[in-house]
CSV table of C-alpha atoms in Angstrom, one decimal:
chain,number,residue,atom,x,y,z
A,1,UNK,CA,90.2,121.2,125.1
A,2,UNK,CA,90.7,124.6,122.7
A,3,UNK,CA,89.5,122.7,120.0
A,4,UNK,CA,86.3,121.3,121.9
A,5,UNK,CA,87.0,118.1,123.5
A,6,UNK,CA,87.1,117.0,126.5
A,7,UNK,CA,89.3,114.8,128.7
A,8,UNK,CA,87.2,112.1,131.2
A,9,UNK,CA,89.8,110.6,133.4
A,10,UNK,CA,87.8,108.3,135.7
A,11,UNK,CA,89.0,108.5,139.2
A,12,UNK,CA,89.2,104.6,140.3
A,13,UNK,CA,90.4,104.0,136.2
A,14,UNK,CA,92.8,106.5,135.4
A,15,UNK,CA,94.2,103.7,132.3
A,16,UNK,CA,90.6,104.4,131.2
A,17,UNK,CA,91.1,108.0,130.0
A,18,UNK,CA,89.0,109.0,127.3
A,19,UNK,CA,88.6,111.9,124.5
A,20,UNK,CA,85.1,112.9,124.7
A,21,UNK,CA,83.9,114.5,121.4
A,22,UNK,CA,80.5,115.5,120.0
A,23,UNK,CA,80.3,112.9,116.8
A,24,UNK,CA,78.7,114.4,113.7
A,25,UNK,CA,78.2,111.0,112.3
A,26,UNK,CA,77.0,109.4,115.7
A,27,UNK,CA,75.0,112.8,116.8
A,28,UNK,CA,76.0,112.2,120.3
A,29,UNK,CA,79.2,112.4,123.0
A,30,UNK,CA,81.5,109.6,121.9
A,31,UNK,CA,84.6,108.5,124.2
A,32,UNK,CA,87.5,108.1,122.4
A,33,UNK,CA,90.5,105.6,124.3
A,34,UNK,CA,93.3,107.4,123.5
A,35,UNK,CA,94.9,103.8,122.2
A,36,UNK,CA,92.4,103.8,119.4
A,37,UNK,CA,93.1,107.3,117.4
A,38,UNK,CA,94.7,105.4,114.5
A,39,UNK,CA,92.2,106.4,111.3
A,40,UNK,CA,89.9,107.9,113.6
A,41,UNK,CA,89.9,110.7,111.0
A,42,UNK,CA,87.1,112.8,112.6
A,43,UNK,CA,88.3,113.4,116.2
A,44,UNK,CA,91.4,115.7,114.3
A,45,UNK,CA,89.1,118.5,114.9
A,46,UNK,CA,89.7,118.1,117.9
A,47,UNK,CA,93.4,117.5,118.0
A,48,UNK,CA,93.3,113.8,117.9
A,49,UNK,CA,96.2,112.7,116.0
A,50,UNK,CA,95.3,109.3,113.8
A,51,UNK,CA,98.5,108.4,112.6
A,52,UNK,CA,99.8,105.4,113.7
A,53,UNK,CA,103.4,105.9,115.3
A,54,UNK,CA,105.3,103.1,113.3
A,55,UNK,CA,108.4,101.4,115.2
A,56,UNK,CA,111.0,99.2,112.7
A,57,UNK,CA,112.8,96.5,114.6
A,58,UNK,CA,116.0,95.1,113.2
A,59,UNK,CA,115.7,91.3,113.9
A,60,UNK,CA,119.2,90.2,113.8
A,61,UNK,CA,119.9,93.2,116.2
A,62,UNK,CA,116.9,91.7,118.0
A,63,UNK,CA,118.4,88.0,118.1
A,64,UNK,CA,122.1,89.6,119.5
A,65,UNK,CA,120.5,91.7,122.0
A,66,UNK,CA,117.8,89.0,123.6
A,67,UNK,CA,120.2,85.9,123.1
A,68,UNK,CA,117.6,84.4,120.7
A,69,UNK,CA,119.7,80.7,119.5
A,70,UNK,CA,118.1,81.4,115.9
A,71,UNK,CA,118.3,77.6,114.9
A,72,UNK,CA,116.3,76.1,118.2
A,73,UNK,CA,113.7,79.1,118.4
A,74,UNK,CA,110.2,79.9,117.7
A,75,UNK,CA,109.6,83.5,117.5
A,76,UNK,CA,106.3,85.2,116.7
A,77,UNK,CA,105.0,88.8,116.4
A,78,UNK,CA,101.4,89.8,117.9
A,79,UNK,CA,99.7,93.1,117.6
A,80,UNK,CA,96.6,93.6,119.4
A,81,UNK,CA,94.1,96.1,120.5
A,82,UNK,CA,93.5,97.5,124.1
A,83,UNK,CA,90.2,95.0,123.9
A,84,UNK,CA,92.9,92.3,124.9
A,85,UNK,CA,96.1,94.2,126.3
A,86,UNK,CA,94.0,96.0,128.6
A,87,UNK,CA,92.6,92.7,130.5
A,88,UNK,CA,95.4,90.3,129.9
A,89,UNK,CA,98.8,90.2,129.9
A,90,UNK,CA,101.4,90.0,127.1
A,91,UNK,CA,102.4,86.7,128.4
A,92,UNK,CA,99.0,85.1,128.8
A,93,UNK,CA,98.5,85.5,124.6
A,94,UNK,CA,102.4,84.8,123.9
A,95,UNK,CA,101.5,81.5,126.3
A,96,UNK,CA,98.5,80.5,124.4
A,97,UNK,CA,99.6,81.4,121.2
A,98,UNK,CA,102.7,79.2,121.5
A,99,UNK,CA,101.3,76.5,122.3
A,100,UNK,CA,98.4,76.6,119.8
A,101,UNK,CA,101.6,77.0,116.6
A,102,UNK,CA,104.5,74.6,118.2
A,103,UNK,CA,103.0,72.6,121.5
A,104,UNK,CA,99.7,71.7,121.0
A,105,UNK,CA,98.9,67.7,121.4
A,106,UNK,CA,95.5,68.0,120.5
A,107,UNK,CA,96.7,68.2,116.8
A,108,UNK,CA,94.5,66.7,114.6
A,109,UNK,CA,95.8,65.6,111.4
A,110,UNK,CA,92.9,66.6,108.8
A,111,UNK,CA,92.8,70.1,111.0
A,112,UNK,CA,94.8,72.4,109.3
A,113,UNK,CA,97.7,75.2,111.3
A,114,UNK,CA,94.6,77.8,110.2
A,115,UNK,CA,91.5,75.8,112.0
A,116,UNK,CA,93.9,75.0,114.9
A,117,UNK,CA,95.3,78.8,115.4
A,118,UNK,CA,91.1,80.0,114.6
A,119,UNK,CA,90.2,77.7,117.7
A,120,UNK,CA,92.6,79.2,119.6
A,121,UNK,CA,92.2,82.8,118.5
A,122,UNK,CA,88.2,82.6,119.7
A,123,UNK,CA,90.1,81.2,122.9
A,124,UNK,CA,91.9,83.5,124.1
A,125,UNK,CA,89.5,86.4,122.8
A,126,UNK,CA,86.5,84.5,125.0
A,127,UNK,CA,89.0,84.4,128.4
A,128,UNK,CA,90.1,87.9,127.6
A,129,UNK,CA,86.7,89.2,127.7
A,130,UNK,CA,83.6,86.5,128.2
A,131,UNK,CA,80.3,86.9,126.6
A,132,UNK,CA,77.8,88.1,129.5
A,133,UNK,CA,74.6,89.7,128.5
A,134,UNK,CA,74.6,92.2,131.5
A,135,UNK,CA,78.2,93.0,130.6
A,136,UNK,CA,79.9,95.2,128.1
A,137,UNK,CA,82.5,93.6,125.9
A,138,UNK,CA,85.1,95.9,124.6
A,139,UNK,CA,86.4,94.9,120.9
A,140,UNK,CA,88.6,93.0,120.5
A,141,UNK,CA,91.0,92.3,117.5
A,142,UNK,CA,94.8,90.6,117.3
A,143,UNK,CA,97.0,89.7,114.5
A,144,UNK,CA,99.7,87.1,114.9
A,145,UNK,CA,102.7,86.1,112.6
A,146,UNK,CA,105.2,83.4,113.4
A,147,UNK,CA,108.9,85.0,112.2
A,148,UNK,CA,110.8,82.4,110.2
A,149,UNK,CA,114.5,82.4,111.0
């Protein structure tokens, strides 16, 4: 707030809480969620830190500690935006995820792990936030990675 901005924290939202900054590029008051600093160079004016805060996870450490039986599991990584995270649970998109990779019976053989994890990407993208003209649609972007033990 020294440097300029201002913090909106919406009374019935307070998970909503926003940097509000006067954008040189935009000309206009731009909300900033305070999930979405990373390489938002221009809010450091302001006090906005855009560095991402990096966390380095040792997977055999990880496999000891969670019980993981490394020869019978399937373990995948997925890192998403508040777009997804903010309206659905981390469970709903490891569920669906899952069973798009290791589950799904509606393989088709000349569909290939990419067309069949694309289908399933626009799926759960669609549930998290449908397409209604009269509605806003936050953006919405995840990256998944199945870990090979």
């Amino acid at each position: 707030e020294k440097l300029g901005g201002r913090i909106h924290i919406p009374p019935n939202n307070p998970m909503g809480s926003r940097v509000i900054v006067r954008s040189a590029t935009h000309r206009e008051d731009v909300g900033l969620a305070m999930s979405r600093s990373i390489g938002d160079w221009e809010w450091t004016a302001v006090g906005v830190i855009p560095d991402p805060d990096i966390q380095v996870v040792d997977l055999e450490e990880f496999w000891k500690t969670n019980e993981v039986m490394m020869k019978d599991s399937k373990v995948f990584v997925v890192l998403g935006s508040d777009g997804l995270f903010d309206v659905r649970r981390v469970e709903f998109v490891a569920k669906h995820l899952a069973y798009g990779w290791f589950e799904s019976s509606h393989r088709s053989e000349e569909q290939t792990i990419t067309e069949r994890m694309l289908v399933v990407a626009k799926k759960i993208v669609n549930m998290a936030s449908p397409i209604k003209t009269d509605f806003y649609r936050d953006d919405i972007s995840f990256v998944a990675k199945v870990i090979e033990l």
